[in-house]
mmCIF file with all atom_site columns, C-alpha atoms in Angstrom:
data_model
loop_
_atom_site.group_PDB
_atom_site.id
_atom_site.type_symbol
_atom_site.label_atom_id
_atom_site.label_alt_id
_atom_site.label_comp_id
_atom_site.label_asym_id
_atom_site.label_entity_id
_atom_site.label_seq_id
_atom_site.pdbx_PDB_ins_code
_atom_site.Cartn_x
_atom_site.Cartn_y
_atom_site.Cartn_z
_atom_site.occupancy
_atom_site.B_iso_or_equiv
_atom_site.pdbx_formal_charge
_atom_site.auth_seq_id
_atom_site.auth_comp_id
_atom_site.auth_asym_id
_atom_site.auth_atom_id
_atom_site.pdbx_PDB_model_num
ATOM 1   C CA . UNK P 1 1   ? 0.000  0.000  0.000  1.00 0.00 ? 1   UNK P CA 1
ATOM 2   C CA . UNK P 1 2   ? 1.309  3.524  -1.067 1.00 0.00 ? 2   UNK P CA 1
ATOM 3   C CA . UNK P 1 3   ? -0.111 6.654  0.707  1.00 0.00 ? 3   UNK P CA 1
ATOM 4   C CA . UNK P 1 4   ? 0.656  10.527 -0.504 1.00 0.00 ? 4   UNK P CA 1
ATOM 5   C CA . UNK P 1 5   ? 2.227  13.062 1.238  1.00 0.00 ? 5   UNK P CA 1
ATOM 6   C CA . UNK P 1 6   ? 2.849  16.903 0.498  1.00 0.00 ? 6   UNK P CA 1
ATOM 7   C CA . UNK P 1 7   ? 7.198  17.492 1.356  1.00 0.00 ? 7   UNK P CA 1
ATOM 8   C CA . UNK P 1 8   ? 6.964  20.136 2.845  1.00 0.00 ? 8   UNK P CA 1
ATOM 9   C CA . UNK P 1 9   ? 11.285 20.034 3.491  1.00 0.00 ? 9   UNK P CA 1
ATOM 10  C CA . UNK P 1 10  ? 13.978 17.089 3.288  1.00 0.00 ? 10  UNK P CA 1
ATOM 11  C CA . UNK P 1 11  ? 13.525 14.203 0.767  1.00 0.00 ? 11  UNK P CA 1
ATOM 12  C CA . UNK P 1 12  ? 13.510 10.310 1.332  1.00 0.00 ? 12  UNK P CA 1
ATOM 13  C CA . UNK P 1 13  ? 13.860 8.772  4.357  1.00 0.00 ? 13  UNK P CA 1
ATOM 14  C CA . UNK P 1 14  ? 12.295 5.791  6.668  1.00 0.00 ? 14  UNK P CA 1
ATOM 15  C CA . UNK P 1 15  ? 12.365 4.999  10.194 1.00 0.00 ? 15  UNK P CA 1
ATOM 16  C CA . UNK P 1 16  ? 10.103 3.820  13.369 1.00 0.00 ? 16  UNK P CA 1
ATOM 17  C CA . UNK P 1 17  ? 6.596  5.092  13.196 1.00 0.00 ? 17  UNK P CA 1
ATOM 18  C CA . UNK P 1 18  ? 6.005  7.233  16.422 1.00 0.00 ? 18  UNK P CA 1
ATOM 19  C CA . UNK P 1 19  ? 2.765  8.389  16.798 1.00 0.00 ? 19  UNK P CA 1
ATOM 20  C CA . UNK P 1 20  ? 2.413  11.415 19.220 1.00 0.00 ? 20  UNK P CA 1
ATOM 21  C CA . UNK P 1 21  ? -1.211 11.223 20.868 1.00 0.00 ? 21  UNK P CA 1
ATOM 22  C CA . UNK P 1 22  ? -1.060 15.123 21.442 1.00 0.00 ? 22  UNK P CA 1
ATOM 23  C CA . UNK P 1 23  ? 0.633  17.835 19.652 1.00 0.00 ? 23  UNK P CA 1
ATOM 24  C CA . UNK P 1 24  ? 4.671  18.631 20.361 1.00 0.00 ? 24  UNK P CA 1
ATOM 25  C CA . UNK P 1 25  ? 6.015  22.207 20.629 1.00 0.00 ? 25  UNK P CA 1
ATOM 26  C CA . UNK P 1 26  ? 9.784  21.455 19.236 1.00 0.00 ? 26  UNK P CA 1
ATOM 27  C CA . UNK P 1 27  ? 10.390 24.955 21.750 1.00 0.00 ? 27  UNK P CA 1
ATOM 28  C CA . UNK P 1 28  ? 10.942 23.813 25.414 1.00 0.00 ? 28  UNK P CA 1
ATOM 29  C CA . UNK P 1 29  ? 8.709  20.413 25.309 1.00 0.00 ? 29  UNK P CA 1
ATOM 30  C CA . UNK P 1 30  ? 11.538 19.075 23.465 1.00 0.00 ? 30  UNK P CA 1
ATOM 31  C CA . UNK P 1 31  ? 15.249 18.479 24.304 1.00 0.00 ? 31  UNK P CA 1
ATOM 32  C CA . UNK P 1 32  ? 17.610 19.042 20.979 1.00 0.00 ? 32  UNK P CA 1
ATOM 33  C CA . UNK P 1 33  ? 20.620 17.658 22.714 1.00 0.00 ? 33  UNK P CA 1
ATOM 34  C CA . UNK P 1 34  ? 19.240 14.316 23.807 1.00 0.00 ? 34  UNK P CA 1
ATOM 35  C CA . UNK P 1 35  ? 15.771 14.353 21.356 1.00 0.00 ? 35  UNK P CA 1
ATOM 36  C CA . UNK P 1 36  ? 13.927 13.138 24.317 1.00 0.00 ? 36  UNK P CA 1
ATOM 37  C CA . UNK P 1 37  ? 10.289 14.792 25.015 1.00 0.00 ? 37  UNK P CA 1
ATOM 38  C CA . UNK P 1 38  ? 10.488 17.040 28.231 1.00 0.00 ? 38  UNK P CA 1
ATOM 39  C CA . UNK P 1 39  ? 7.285  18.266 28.854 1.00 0.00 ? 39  UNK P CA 1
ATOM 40  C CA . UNK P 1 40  ? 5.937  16.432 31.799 1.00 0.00 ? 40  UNK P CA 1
ATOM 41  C CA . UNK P 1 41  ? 2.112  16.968 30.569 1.00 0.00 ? 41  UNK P CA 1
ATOM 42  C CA . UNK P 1 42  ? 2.785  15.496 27.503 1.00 0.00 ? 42  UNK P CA 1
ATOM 43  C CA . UNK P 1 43  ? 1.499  11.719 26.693 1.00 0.00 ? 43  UNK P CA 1
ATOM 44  C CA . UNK P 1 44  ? 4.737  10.455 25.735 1.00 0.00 ? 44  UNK P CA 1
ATOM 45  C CA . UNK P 1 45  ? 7.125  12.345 28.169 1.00 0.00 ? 45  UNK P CA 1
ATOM 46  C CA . UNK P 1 46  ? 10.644 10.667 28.426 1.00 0.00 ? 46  UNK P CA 1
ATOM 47  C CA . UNK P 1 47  ? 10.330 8.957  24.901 1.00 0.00 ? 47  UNK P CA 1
ATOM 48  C CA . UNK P 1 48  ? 12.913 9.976  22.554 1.00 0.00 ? 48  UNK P CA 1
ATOM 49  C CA . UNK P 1 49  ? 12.565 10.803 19.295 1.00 0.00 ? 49  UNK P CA 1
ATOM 50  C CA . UNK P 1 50  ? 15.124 10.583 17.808 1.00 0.00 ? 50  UNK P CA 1
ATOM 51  C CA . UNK P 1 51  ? 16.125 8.595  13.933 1.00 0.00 ? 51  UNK P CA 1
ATOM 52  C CA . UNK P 1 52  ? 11.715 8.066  14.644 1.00 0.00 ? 52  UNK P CA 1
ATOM 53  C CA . UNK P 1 53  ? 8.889  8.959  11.975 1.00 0.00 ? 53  UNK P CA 1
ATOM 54  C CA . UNK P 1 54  ? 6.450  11.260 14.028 1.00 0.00 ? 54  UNK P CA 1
ATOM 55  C CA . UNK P 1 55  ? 3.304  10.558 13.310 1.00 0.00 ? 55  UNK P CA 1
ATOM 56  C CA . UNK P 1 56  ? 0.633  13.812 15.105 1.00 0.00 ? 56  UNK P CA 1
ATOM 57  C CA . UNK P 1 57  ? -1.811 15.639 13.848 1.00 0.00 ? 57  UNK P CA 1
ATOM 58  C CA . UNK P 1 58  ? -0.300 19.259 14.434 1.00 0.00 ? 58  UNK P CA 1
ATOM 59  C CA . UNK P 1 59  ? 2.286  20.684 16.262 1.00 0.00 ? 59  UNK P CA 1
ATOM 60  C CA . UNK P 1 60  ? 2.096  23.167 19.278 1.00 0.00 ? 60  UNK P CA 1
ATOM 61  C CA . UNK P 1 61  ? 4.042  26.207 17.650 1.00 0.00 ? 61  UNK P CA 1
ATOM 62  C CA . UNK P 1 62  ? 6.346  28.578 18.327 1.00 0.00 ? 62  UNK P CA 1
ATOM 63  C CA . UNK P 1 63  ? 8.386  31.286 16.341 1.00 0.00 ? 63  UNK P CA 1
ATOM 64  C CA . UNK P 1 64  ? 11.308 29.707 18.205 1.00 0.00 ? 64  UNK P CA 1
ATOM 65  C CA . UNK P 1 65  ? 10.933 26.025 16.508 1.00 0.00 ? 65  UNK P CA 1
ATOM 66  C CA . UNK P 1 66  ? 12.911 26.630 13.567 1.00 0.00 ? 66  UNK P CA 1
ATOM 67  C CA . UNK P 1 67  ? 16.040 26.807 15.724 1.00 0.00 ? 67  UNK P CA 1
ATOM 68  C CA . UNK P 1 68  ? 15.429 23.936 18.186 1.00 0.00 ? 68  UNK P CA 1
ATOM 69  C CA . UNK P 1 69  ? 14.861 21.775 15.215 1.00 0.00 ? 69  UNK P CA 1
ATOM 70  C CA . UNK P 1 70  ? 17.544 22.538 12.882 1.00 0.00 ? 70  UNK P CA 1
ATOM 71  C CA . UNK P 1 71  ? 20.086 22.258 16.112 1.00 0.00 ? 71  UNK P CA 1
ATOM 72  C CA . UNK P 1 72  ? 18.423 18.433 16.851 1.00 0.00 ? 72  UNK P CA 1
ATOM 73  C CA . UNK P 1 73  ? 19.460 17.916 13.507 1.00 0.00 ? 73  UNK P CA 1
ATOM 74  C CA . UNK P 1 74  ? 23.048 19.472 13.533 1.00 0.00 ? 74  UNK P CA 1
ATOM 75  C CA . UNK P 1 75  ? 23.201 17.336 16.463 1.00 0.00 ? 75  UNK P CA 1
ATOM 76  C CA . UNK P 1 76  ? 21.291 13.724 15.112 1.00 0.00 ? 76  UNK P CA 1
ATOM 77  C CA . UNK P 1 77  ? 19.150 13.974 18.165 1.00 0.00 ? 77  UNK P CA 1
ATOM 78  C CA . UNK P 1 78  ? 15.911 15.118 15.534 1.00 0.00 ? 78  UNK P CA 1
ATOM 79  C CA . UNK P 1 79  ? 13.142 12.623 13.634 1.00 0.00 ? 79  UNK P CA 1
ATOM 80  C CA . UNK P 1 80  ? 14.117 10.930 10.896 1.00 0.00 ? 80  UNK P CA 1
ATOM 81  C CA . UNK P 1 81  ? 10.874 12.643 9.789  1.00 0.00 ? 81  UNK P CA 1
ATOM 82  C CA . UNK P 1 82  ? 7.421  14.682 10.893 1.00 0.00 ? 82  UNK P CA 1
ATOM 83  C CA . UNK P 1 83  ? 4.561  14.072 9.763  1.00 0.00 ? 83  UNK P CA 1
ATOM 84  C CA . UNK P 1 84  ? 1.631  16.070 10.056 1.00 0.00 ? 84  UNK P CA 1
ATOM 85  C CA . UNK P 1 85  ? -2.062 16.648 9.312  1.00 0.00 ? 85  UNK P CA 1
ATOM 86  C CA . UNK P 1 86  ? -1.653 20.387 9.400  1.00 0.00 ? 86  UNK P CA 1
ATOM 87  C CA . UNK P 1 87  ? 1.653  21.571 7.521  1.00 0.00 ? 87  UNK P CA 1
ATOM 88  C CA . UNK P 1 88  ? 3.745  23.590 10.299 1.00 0.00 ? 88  UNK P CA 1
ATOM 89  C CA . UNK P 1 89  ? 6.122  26.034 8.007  1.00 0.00 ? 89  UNK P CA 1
ATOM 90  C CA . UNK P 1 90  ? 8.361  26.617 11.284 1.00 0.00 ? 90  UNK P CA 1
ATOM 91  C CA . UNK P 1 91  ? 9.231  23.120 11.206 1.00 0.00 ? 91  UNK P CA 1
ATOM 92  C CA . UNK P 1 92  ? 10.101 22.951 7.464  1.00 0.00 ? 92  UNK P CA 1
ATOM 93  C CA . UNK P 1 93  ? 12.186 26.560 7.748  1.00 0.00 ? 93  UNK P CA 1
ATOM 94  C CA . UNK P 1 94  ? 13.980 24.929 10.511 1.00 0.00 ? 94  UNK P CA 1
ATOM 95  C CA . UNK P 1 95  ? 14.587 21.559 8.496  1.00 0.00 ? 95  UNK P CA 1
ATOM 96  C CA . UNK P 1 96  ? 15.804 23.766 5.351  1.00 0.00 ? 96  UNK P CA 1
ATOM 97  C CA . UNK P 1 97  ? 17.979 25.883 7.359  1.00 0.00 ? 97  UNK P CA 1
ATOM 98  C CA . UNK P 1 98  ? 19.646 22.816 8.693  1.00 0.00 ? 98  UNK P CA 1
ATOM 99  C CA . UNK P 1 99  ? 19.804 20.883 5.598  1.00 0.00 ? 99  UNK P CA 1
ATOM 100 C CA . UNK P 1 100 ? 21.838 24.189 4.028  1.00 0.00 ? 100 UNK P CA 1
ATOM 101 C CA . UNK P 1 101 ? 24.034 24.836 6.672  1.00 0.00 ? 101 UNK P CA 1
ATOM 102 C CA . UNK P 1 102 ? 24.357 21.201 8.242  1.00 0.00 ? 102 UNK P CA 1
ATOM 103 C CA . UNK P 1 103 ? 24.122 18.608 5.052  1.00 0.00 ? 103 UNK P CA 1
ATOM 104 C CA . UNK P 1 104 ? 21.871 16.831 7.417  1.00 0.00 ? 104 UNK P CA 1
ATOM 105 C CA . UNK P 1 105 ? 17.876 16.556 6.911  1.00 0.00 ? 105 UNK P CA 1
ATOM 106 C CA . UNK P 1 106 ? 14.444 16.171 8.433  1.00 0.00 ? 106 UNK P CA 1
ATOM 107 C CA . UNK P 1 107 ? 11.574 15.357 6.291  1.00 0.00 ? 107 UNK P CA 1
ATOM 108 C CA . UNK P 1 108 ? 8.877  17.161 7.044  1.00 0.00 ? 108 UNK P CA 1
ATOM 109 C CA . UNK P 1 109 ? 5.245  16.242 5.372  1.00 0.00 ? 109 UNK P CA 1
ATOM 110 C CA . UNK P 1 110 ? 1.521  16.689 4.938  1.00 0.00 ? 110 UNK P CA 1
ATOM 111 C CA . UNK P 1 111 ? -1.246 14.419 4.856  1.00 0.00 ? 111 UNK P CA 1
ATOM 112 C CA . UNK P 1 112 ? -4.561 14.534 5.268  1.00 0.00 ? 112 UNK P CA 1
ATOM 113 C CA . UNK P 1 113 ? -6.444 12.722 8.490  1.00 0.00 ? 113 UNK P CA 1
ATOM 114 C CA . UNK P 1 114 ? -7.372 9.653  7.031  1.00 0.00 ? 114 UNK P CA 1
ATOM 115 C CA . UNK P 1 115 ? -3.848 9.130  5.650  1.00 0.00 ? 115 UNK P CA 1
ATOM 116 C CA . UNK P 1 116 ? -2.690 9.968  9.021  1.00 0.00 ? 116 UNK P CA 1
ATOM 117 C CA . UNK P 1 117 ? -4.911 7.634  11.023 1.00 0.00 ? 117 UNK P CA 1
ATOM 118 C CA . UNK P 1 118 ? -3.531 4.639  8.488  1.00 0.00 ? 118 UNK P CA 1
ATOM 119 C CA . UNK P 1 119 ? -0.149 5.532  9.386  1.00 0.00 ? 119 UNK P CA 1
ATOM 120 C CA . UNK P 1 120 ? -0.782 5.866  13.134 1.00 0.00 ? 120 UNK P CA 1
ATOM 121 C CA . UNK P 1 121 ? -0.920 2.154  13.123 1.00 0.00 ? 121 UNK P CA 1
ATOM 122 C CA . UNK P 1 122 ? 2.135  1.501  11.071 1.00 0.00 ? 122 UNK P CA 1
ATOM 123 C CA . UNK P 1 123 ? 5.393  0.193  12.886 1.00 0.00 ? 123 UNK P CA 1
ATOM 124 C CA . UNK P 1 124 ? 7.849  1.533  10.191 1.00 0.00 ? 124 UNK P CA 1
ATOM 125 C CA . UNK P 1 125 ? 7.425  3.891  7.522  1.00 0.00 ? 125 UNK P CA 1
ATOM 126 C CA . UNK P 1 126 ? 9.509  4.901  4.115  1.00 0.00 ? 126 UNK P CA 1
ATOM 127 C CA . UNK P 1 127 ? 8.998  7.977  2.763  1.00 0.00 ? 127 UNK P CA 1
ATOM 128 C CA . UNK P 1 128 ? 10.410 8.462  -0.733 1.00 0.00 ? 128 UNK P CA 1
ATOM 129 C CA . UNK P 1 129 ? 11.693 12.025 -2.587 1.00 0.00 ? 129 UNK P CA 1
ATOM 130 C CA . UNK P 1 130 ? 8.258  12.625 -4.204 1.00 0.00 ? 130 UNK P CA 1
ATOM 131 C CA . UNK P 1 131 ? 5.815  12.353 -1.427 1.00 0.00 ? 131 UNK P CA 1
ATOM 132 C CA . UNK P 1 132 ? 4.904  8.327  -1.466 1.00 0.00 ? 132 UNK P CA 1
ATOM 133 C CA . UNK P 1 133 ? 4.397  6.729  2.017  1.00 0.00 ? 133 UNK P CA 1
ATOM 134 C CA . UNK P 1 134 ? 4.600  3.023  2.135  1.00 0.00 ? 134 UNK P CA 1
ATOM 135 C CA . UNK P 1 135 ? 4.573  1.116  5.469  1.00 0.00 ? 135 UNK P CA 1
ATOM 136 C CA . UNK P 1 136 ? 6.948  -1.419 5.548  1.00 0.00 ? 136 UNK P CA 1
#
């Protein structure tokens, strides 16, 4: 089965799916040096995210995401890749930025809520250059 995604930054990749039950603000609810989730109200506290596929329907935003995601992935503490029901242009400035400066990526994508509610339940996904999401 092949899905479609909008890239919204970054290219191919695959990793662990994991799904995020409630929306992530990459801006103090998330540790770039280690990639582990900080805030202690969040579902998945503790888990680290790290070389994963996120998998949440939107993120909690912040002007100040950009830079706490593009130094995850200076440091390979960030997602393989985020994926997202509603596109988050913070993320994918911050992925770009780091991709330019670093050589290193983060795909970031769209999909649209049924897509995302298949992929929820997936245990690994790869997402190719143009967009195509196949669980593997």
């Amino acid at each position: 089965m092949t899905l479609v995604s909008r890239i919204l930054a970054g290219g191919s990749t695959e990793g662990a799916v994991l799904a995020l039950d409630e929306p992530l603000s990459f801006w103090g609810a998330f540790n770039p040096r280690t990639g582990v989730i900080l805030d202690v109200h969040h579902p998945q506290c503790g888990r680290c995210v790290s070389g994963t596929v996120i998998v949440m329907s939107e993120t909690r935003g912040s002007g100040s995401a950009p830079g706490a995601i593009a130094e995850a992935i200076r440091l390979r503490t960030a997602p393989a890749a985020i994926i997202l029901a509603i596109a988050d242009v913070n993320l994918a400035i911050g992925a770009e930025v780091a991709a330019t400066l670093y050589g290193r990526s983060c795909t970031i994508a769209c999909v649209d809520k049924g897509v995302l509610a298949i992929l929820r339940n997936a245990s690994c996904l790869r997402i190719a250059a143009d967009g195509a999401l196949t669980p593997i």
